[in-house]
mmCIF file of C-alpha atoms in Angstrom:
data_model
loop_
_atom_site.group_PDB
_atom_site.id
_atom_site.type_symbol
_atom_site.label_atom_id
_atom_site.label_comp_id
_atom_site.label_asym_id
_atom_site.label_seq_id
_atom_site.Cartn_x
_atom_site.Cartn_y
_atom_site.Cartn_z
ATOM 1 C CA UNK H 60 -30.886 -14.162 -40.342
ATOM 2 C CA UNK H 61 -29.945 -17.289 -42.180
ATOM 3 C CA UNK H 62 -33.184 -19.496 -43.167
ATOM 4 C CA UNK H 63 -32.943 -23.356 -43.686
ATOM 5 C CA UNK H 64 -35.848 -25.122 -45.153
ATOM 6 C CA UNK H 65 -35.499 -28.744 -45.667
ATOM 7 C CA UNK H 66 -36.823 -30.463 -49.060
ATOM 8 C CA UNK H 67 -36.479 -33.738 -47.811
ATOM 9 C CA UNK H 68 -33.329 -36.472 -48.045
ATOM 10 C CA UNK H 69 -30.451 -34.088 -48.639
ATOM 11 C CA UNK H 70 -32.419 -31.312 -50.310
ATOM 12 C CA UNK H 71 -32.449 -27.757 -48.666
ATOM 13 C CA UNK H 72 -33.058 -24.346 -49.022
ATOM 14 C CA UNK H 73 -31.167 -21.831 -47.707
ATOM 15 C CA UNK H 74 -31.324 -18.173 -46.844
ATOM 16 C CA UNK H 75 -28.309 -16.305 -46.382
ATOM 17 C CA UNK H 76 -25.882 -13.405 -47.420
ATOM 18 C CA UNK H 77 -29.078 -12.242 -49.117
ATOM 19 C CA UNK H 78 -28.884 -14.962 -51.368
ATOM 20 C CA UNK H 79 -31.605 -18.373 -52.467
ATOM 21 C CA UNK H 80 -29.263 -21.184 -52.540
ATOM 22 C CA UNK H 81 -30.351 -24.830 -52.992
ATOM 23 C CA UNK H 82 -27.848 -27.700 -52.089
ATOM 24 C CA UNK H 83 -28.529 -30.996 -54.017
ATOM 25 C CA UNK H 84 -32.072 -30.134 -55.353
ATOM 26 C CA UNK H 85 -33.441 -33.313 -55.467
ATOM 27 C CA UNK H 86 -37.211 -32.902 -55.633
ATOM 28 C CA UNK H 87 -38.948 -34.616 -58.667
ATOM 29 C CA UNK H 88 -39.328 -38.223 -57.615
ATOM 30 C CA UNK H 89 -38.130 -37.476 -53.995
ATOM 31 C CA UNK H 90 -41.115 -38.962 -52.288
ATOM 32 C CA UNK H 91 -40.305 -36.874 -49.205
ATOM 33 C CA UNK H 92 -40.288 -33.375 -51.091
ATOM 34 C CA UNK H 93 -43.326 -31.146 -50.005
ATOM 35 C CA UNK H 94 -42.755 -28.631 -53.514
ATOM 36 C CA UNK H 95 -42.742 -28.867 -57.014
ATOM 37 C CA UNK H 96 -40.461 -27.173 -59.011
ATOM 38 C CA UNK H 97 -42.546 -24.572 -60.295
ATOM 39 C CA UNK H 98 -43.379 -23.600 -56.426
ATOM 40 C CA UNK H 99 -39.804 -22.555 -55.992
ATOM 41 C CA UNK H 100 -39.086 -18.788 -55.597
ATOM 42 C CA UNK H 101 -36.275 -16.974 -57.289
ATOM 43 C CA UNK H 102 -33.082 -19.469 -56.877
ATOM 44 C CA UNK H 103 -29.625 -17.668 -57.036
ATOM 45 C CA UNK H 104 -27.432 -20.467 -56.565
ATOM 46 C CA UNK H 105 -27.108 -24.124 -56.563
ATOM 47 C CA UNK H 106 -24.296 -26.251 -55.097
ATOM 48 C CA UNK H 107 -24.583 -29.973 -55.930
ATOM 49 C CA UNK H 108 -22.491 -32.327 -53.591
ATOM 50 C CA UNK H 109 -22.087 -34.883 -55.963
ATOM 51 C CA UNK H 110 -23.497 -36.530 -59.487
ATOM 52 C CA UNK H 111 -25.710 -39.060 -57.797
ATOM 53 C CA UNK H 112 -29.433 -38.506 -59.090
ATOM 54 C CA UNK H 113 -30.726 -38.346 -55.703
ATOM 55 C CA UNK H 114 -28.315 -35.393 -55.192
ATOM 56 C CA UNK H 115 -27.782 -33.736 -58.861
ATOM 57 C CA UNK H 116 -31.422 -34.202 -59.065
ATOM 58 C CA UNK H 117 -33.009 -31.337 -61.126
ATOM 59 C CA UNK H 118 -30.384 -28.890 -60.558
ATOM 60 C CA UNK H 119 -30.349 -28.168 -64.913
ATOM 61 C CA UNK H 120 -33.862 -27.800 -64.851
ATOM 62 C CA UNK H 121 -33.808 -25.121 -62.221
ATOM 63 C CA UNK H 122 -30.672 -23.192 -62.908
ATOM 64 C CA UNK H 123 -32.191 -22.613 -66.769
ATOM 65 C CA UNK H 124 -35.131 -21.922 -65.357
ATOM 66 C CA UNK H 125 -33.886 -18.892 -62.625
ATOM 67 C CA UNK H 126 -30.679 -18.716 -64.677
ATOM 68 C CA UNK H 127 -29.256 -19.606 -61.293
ATOM 69 C CA UNK H 128 -24.943 -20.010 -60.830
ATOM 70 C CA UNK H 129 -24.370 -24.077 -59.995
ATOM 71 C CA UNK H 130 -21.326 -24.733 -57.943
ATOM 72 C CA UNK H 131 -19.337 -28.016 -57.405
ATOM 73 C CA UNK H 132 -16.119 -29.551 -57.788
ATOM 74 C CA UNK H 133 -14.711 -29.271 -61.571
ATOM 75 C CA UNK H 134 -16.226 -32.394 -63.147
ATOM 76 C CA UNK H 135 -19.745 -31.908 -61.636
ATOM 77 C CA UNK H 136 -20.307 -28.030 -62.967
ATOM 78 C CA UNK H 137 -18.673 -29.480 -66.034
ATOM 79 C CA UNK H 138 -21.304 -32.001 -66.417
ATOM 80 C CA UNK H 139 -23.836 -29.133 -65.927
ATOM 81 C CA UNK H 140 -22.400 -27.173 -68.489
ATOM 82 C CA UNK H 141 -22.558 -29.419 -71.255
ATOM 83 C CA UNK H 142 -26.478 -29.826 -70.531
ATOM 84 C CA UNK H 143 -26.834 -25.988 -71.196
ATOM 85 C CA UNK H 144 -26.325 -24.372 -67.855
ATOM 86 C CA UNK H 145 -24.885 -21.067 -68.709
ATOM 87 C CA UNK H 146 -23.291 -20.379 -65.624
ATOM 88 C CA UNK H 147 -21.186 -22.743 -63.809
ATOM 89 C CA UNK H 148 -18.428 -22.339 -61.004
ATOM 90 C CA UNK H 149 -16.092 -25.529 -61.278
ATOM 91 C CA UNK H 150 -14.086 -25.705 -58.229
ATOM 92 C CA UNK H 151 -12.225 -28.299 -56.106
ATOM 93 C CA UNK H 152 -11.941 -29.501 -52.279
ATOM 94 C CA UNK H 153 -10.668 -26.533 -50.171
ATOM 95 C CA UNK H 154 -11.602 -24.100 -52.884
ATOM 96 C CA UNK H 155 -13.883 -21.232 -52.020
ATOM 97 C CA UNK H 156 -15.696 -19.065 -54.224
ATOM 98 C CA UNK H 157 -17.124 -15.506 -53.373
ATOM 99 C CA UNK H 158 -20.617 -14.282 -54.743
ATOM 100 C CA UNK H 159 -21.006 -10.714 -53.279
ATOM 101 C CA UNK H 160 -21.559 -11.408 -49.693
ATOM 102 C CA UNK H 161 -21.551 -15.098 -50.042
ATOM 103 C CA UNK H 162 -18.764 -17.348 -49.519
ATOM 104 C CA UNK H 163 -18.833 -21.118 -50.346
ATOM 105 C CA UNK H 164 -16.017 -23.721 -50.038
ATOM 106 C CA UNK H 165 -16.069 -27.351 -50.529
ATOM 107 C CA UNK H 166 -15.046 -29.809 -48.163
ATOM 108 C CA UNK H 167 -13.867 -33.473 -48.298
ATOM 109 C CA UNK H 168 -16.949 -36.110 -48.216
ATOM 110 C CA UNK H 169 -15.946 -39.769 -48.008
ATOM 111 C CA UNK H 170 -18.289 -41.507 -50.707
ATOM 112 C CA UNK H 171 -18.498 -43.459 -54.024
ATOM 113 C CA UNK H 172 -18.620 -41.528 -57.128
ATOM 114 C CA UNK H 173 -16.290 -41.227 -60.253
ATOM 115 C CA UNK H 174 -15.690 -37.587 -59.034
ATOM 116 C CA UNK H 175 -14.697 -36.326 -55.893
ATOM 117 C CA UNK H 176 -17.526 -35.960 -53.750
ATOM 118 C CA UNK H 177 -17.566 -33.139 -51.517
ATOM 119 C CA UNK H 178 -19.414 -30.943 -48.677
ATOM 120 C CA UNK H 179 -19.989 -27.386 -48.658
ATOM 121 C CA UNK H 180 -19.928 -24.515 -46.363
ATOM 122 C CA UNK H 181 -21.974 -21.315 -46.873
ATOM 123 C CA UNK H 182 -20.945 -18.391 -44.785
ATOM 124 C CA UNK H 183 -22.090 -14.757 -44.530
ATOM 125 C CA UNK H 184 -19.082 -13.668 -42.745
ATOM 126 C CA UNK H 185 -20.964 -14.117 -39.225
ATOM 127 C CA UNK H 186 -22.625 -17.445 -39.268
ATOM 128 C CA UNK H 187 -21.727 -20.427 -41.680
ATOM 129 C CA UNK H 188 -23.808 -23.813 -42.320
ATOM 130 C CA UNK H 189 -22.025 -27.068 -43.268
ATOM 131 C CA UNK H 190 -23.810 -29.379 -45.362
ATOM 132 C CA UNK H 191 -21.550 -32.659 -45.185
ATOM 133 C CA UNK H 192 -23.161 -34.114 -48.372
ATOM 134 C CA UNK H 193 -23.122 -38.323 -48.528
ATOM 135 C CA UNK H 194 -20.415 -39.074 -46.237
ATOM 136 C CA UNK H 195 -19.093 -41.160 -43.312
ATOM 137 C CA UNK H 196 -17.389 -39.433 -40.207
ATOM 138 C CA UNK H 197 -13.718 -38.671 -40.426
ATOM 139 C CA UNK H 198 -11.458 -37.595 -38.161
ATOM 140 C CA UNK H 199 -10.954 -34.099 -40.529
ATOM 141 C CA UNK H 200 -14.121 -32.948 -39.487
ATOM 142 C CA UNK H 201 -12.147 -31.492 -36.819
ATOM 143 C CA UNK H 202 -10.452 -29.198 -39.967
ATOM 144 C CA UNK H 203 -14.012 -28.059 -40.893
ATOM 145 C CA UNK H 204 -14.377 -26.951 -37.407
ATOM 146 C CA UNK H 205 -10.980 -25.115 -37.362
ATOM 147 C CA UNK H 206 -11.467 -23.730 -40.803
ATOM 148 C CA UNK H 207 -15.239 -22.434 -41.009
ATOM 149 C CA UNK H 208 -16.542 -22.713 -37.516
ATOM 150 C CA UNK H 209 -19.728 -23.947 -38.783
ATOM 151 C CA UNK H 210 -22.912 -22.634 -36.730
ATOM 152 C CA UNK H 211 -24.999 -25.469 -38.095
ATOM 153 C CA UNK H 212 -24.385 -28.720 -39.366
ATOM 154 C CA UNK H 213 -26.244 -30.638 -41.582
ATOM 155 C CA UNK H 214 -25.614 -34.545 -41.127
ATOM 156 C CA UNK H 215 -26.998 -37.608 -43.139
ATOM 157 C CA UNK H 216 -27.856 -39.784 -40.462
ATOM 158 C CA UNK H 217 -29.862 -42.875 -42.784
ATOM 159 C CA UNK H 218 -26.780 -45.195 -42.704
ATOM 160 C CA UNK H 219 -26.131 -47.895 -45.751
ATOM 161 C CA UNK H 220 -25.120 -45.180 -47.939
ATOM 162 C CA UNK H 221 -23.734 -42.694 -45.517
ATOM 163 C CA UNK H 222 -23.090 -42.732 -41.690
ATOM 164 C CA UNK H 223 -26.079 -43.664 -39.784
ATOM 165 C CA UNK H 224 -26.765 -42.299 -36.076
ATOM 166 C CA UNK H 225 -23.756 -43.420 -34.057
ATOM 167 C CA UNK H 226 -21.013 -41.876 -36.743
ATOM 168 C CA UNK H 227 -23.468 -38.782 -37.028
ATOM 169 C CA UNK H 228 -23.380 -38.229 -33.212
ATOM 170 C CA UNK H 229 -19.097 -38.613 -33.597
ATOM 171 C CA UNK H 230 -19.549 -36.250 -36.245
ATOM 172 C CA UNK H 231 -21.210 -33.860 -34.056
ATOM 173 C CA UNK H 232 -18.878 -33.971 -31.373
ATOM 174 C CA UNK H 233 -16.068 -33.489 -34.162
ATOM 175 C CA UNK H 234 -17.212 -30.405 -35.711
ATOM 176 C CA UNK H 235 -19.199 -28.937 -32.263
ATOM 177 C CA UNK H 236 -22.001 -26.411 -34.248
ATOM 178 C CA UNK H 237 -24.423 -24.773 -32.230
ATOM 179 C CA UNK H 238 -26.984 -26.549 -34.511
ATOM 180 C CA UNK H 239 -27.213 -30.062 -35.858
ATOM 181 C CA UNK H 240 -30.110 -31.002 -38.141
ATOM 182 C CA UNK H 241 -30.309 -34.488 -39.497
ATOM 183 C CA UNK H 242 -30.720 -35.134 -43.237
ATOM 184 C CA UNK H 243 -30.726 -38.099 -45.591
ATOM 185 C CA UNK H 244 -33.154 -40.627 -44.156
ATOM 186 C CA UNK H 245 -36.299 -41.851 -44.444
ATOM 187 C CA UNK H 246 -36.649 -41.601 -48.202
ATOM 188 C CA UNK H 247 -36.111 -44.964 -48.934
ATOM 189 C CA UNK H 248 -36.731 -48.106 -47.074
ATOM 190 C CA UNK H 249 -33.060 -48.968 -47.104
ATOM 191 C CA UNK H 250 -32.051 -45.847 -45.167
ATOM 192 C CA UNK H 251 -34.922 -45.716 -43.035
ATOM 193 C CA UNK H 252 -34.219 -44.338 -39.057
ATOM 194 C CA UNK H 253 -35.412 -42.637 -36.183
ATOM 195 C CA UNK H 254 -34.070 -39.106 -35.529
ATOM 196 C CA UNK H 255 -34.470 -39.683 -31.648
ATOM 197 C CA UNK H 256 -31.768 -42.489 -31.911
ATOM 198 C CA UNK H 257 -29.132 -39.819 -33.561
ATOM 199 C CA UNK H 258 -30.380 -37.565 -30.420
ATOM 200 C CA UNK H 259 -29.765 -40.950 -27.992
ATOM 201 C CA UNK H 260 -26.240 -41.216 -29.669
ATOM 202 C CA UNK H 261 -25.174 -37.556 -28.739
ATOM 203 C CA UNK H 262 -26.218 -38.714 -25.079
ATOM 204 C CA UNK H 263 -24.473 -41.452 -24.972
ATOM 205 C CA UNK H 264 -21.093 -39.614 -26.005
ATOM 206 C CA UNK H 265 -22.151 -36.612 -23.760
ATOM 207 C CA UNK H 266 -22.207 -34.128 -26.387
ATOM 208 C CA UNK H 267 -23.578 -30.807 -24.894
ATOM 209 C CA UNK H 268 -24.100 -27.240 -26.228
ATOM 210 C CA UNK H 269 -25.464 -28.377 -29.467
ATOM 211 C CA UNK H 270 -29.110 -28.198 -29.835
ATOM 212 C CA UNK H 271 -30.832 -30.660 -32.340
ATOM 213 C CA UNK H 272 -33.367 -29.425 -34.877
ATOM 214 C CA UNK H 273 -35.342 -32.251 -36.240
ATOM 215 C CA UNK H 274 -37.000 -30.876 -39.564
ATOM 216 C CA UNK H 275 -40.326 -32.323 -41.135
ATOM 217 C CA UNK H 276 -39.860 -32.133 -44.884
ATOM 218 C CA UNK H 277 -41.189 -28.273 -45.620
ATOM 219 C CA UNK H 278 -39.909 -27.160 -42.348
ATOM 220 C CA UNK H 279 -37.815 -23.878 -41.847
ATOM 221 C CA UNK H 280 -35.342 -23.201 -39.164
ATOM 222 C CA UNK H 281 -34.153 -19.743 -38.633
ATOM 223 C CA UNK H 282 -31.075 -18.677 -36.811
#
């Protein structure tokens, strides 16, 4: 079973392959986050898609408290290591690391950052979850589908800093997941969006066979 809990913005708590994984744990100062740092249960792995504060977030504090591994591109992992995190895995885009039964693969993302931004695919060998990170749509999302066959895609729809509903609908058509969950919207006024608009855009381009799951912060979806 895979469980996905949205913590607001791009932050997720994902249960997969017997591990508890946090992606982009921006909790403190996140107006949408329903939990506090002290509310977190055991965390095994933290994945950071890039170094912007609303994604790097509380990674260091959480990793130290829970003795969790941090996985990211090399420069971002090294930043966490210089701040005292003991177990950092610095990879690069296209790389995969296996932690027991969990595979973590880093994928491209198109975004502004001095070190390479990325997306991530988490896999238990049967199902996989693709967190796109901060990105616009790009044609090589077809390769992500081909290589990793995501069952679930977590896609930004906020616009301005990332793709908006129209671009996210095209991304869904390229990836063809079973489930798509919108993220990275309504945290701030500049990324105010209605997820119903995302659904309308999917209908416009006649994307079929994909279920849209709109989570409220704190809600959990299970597959």
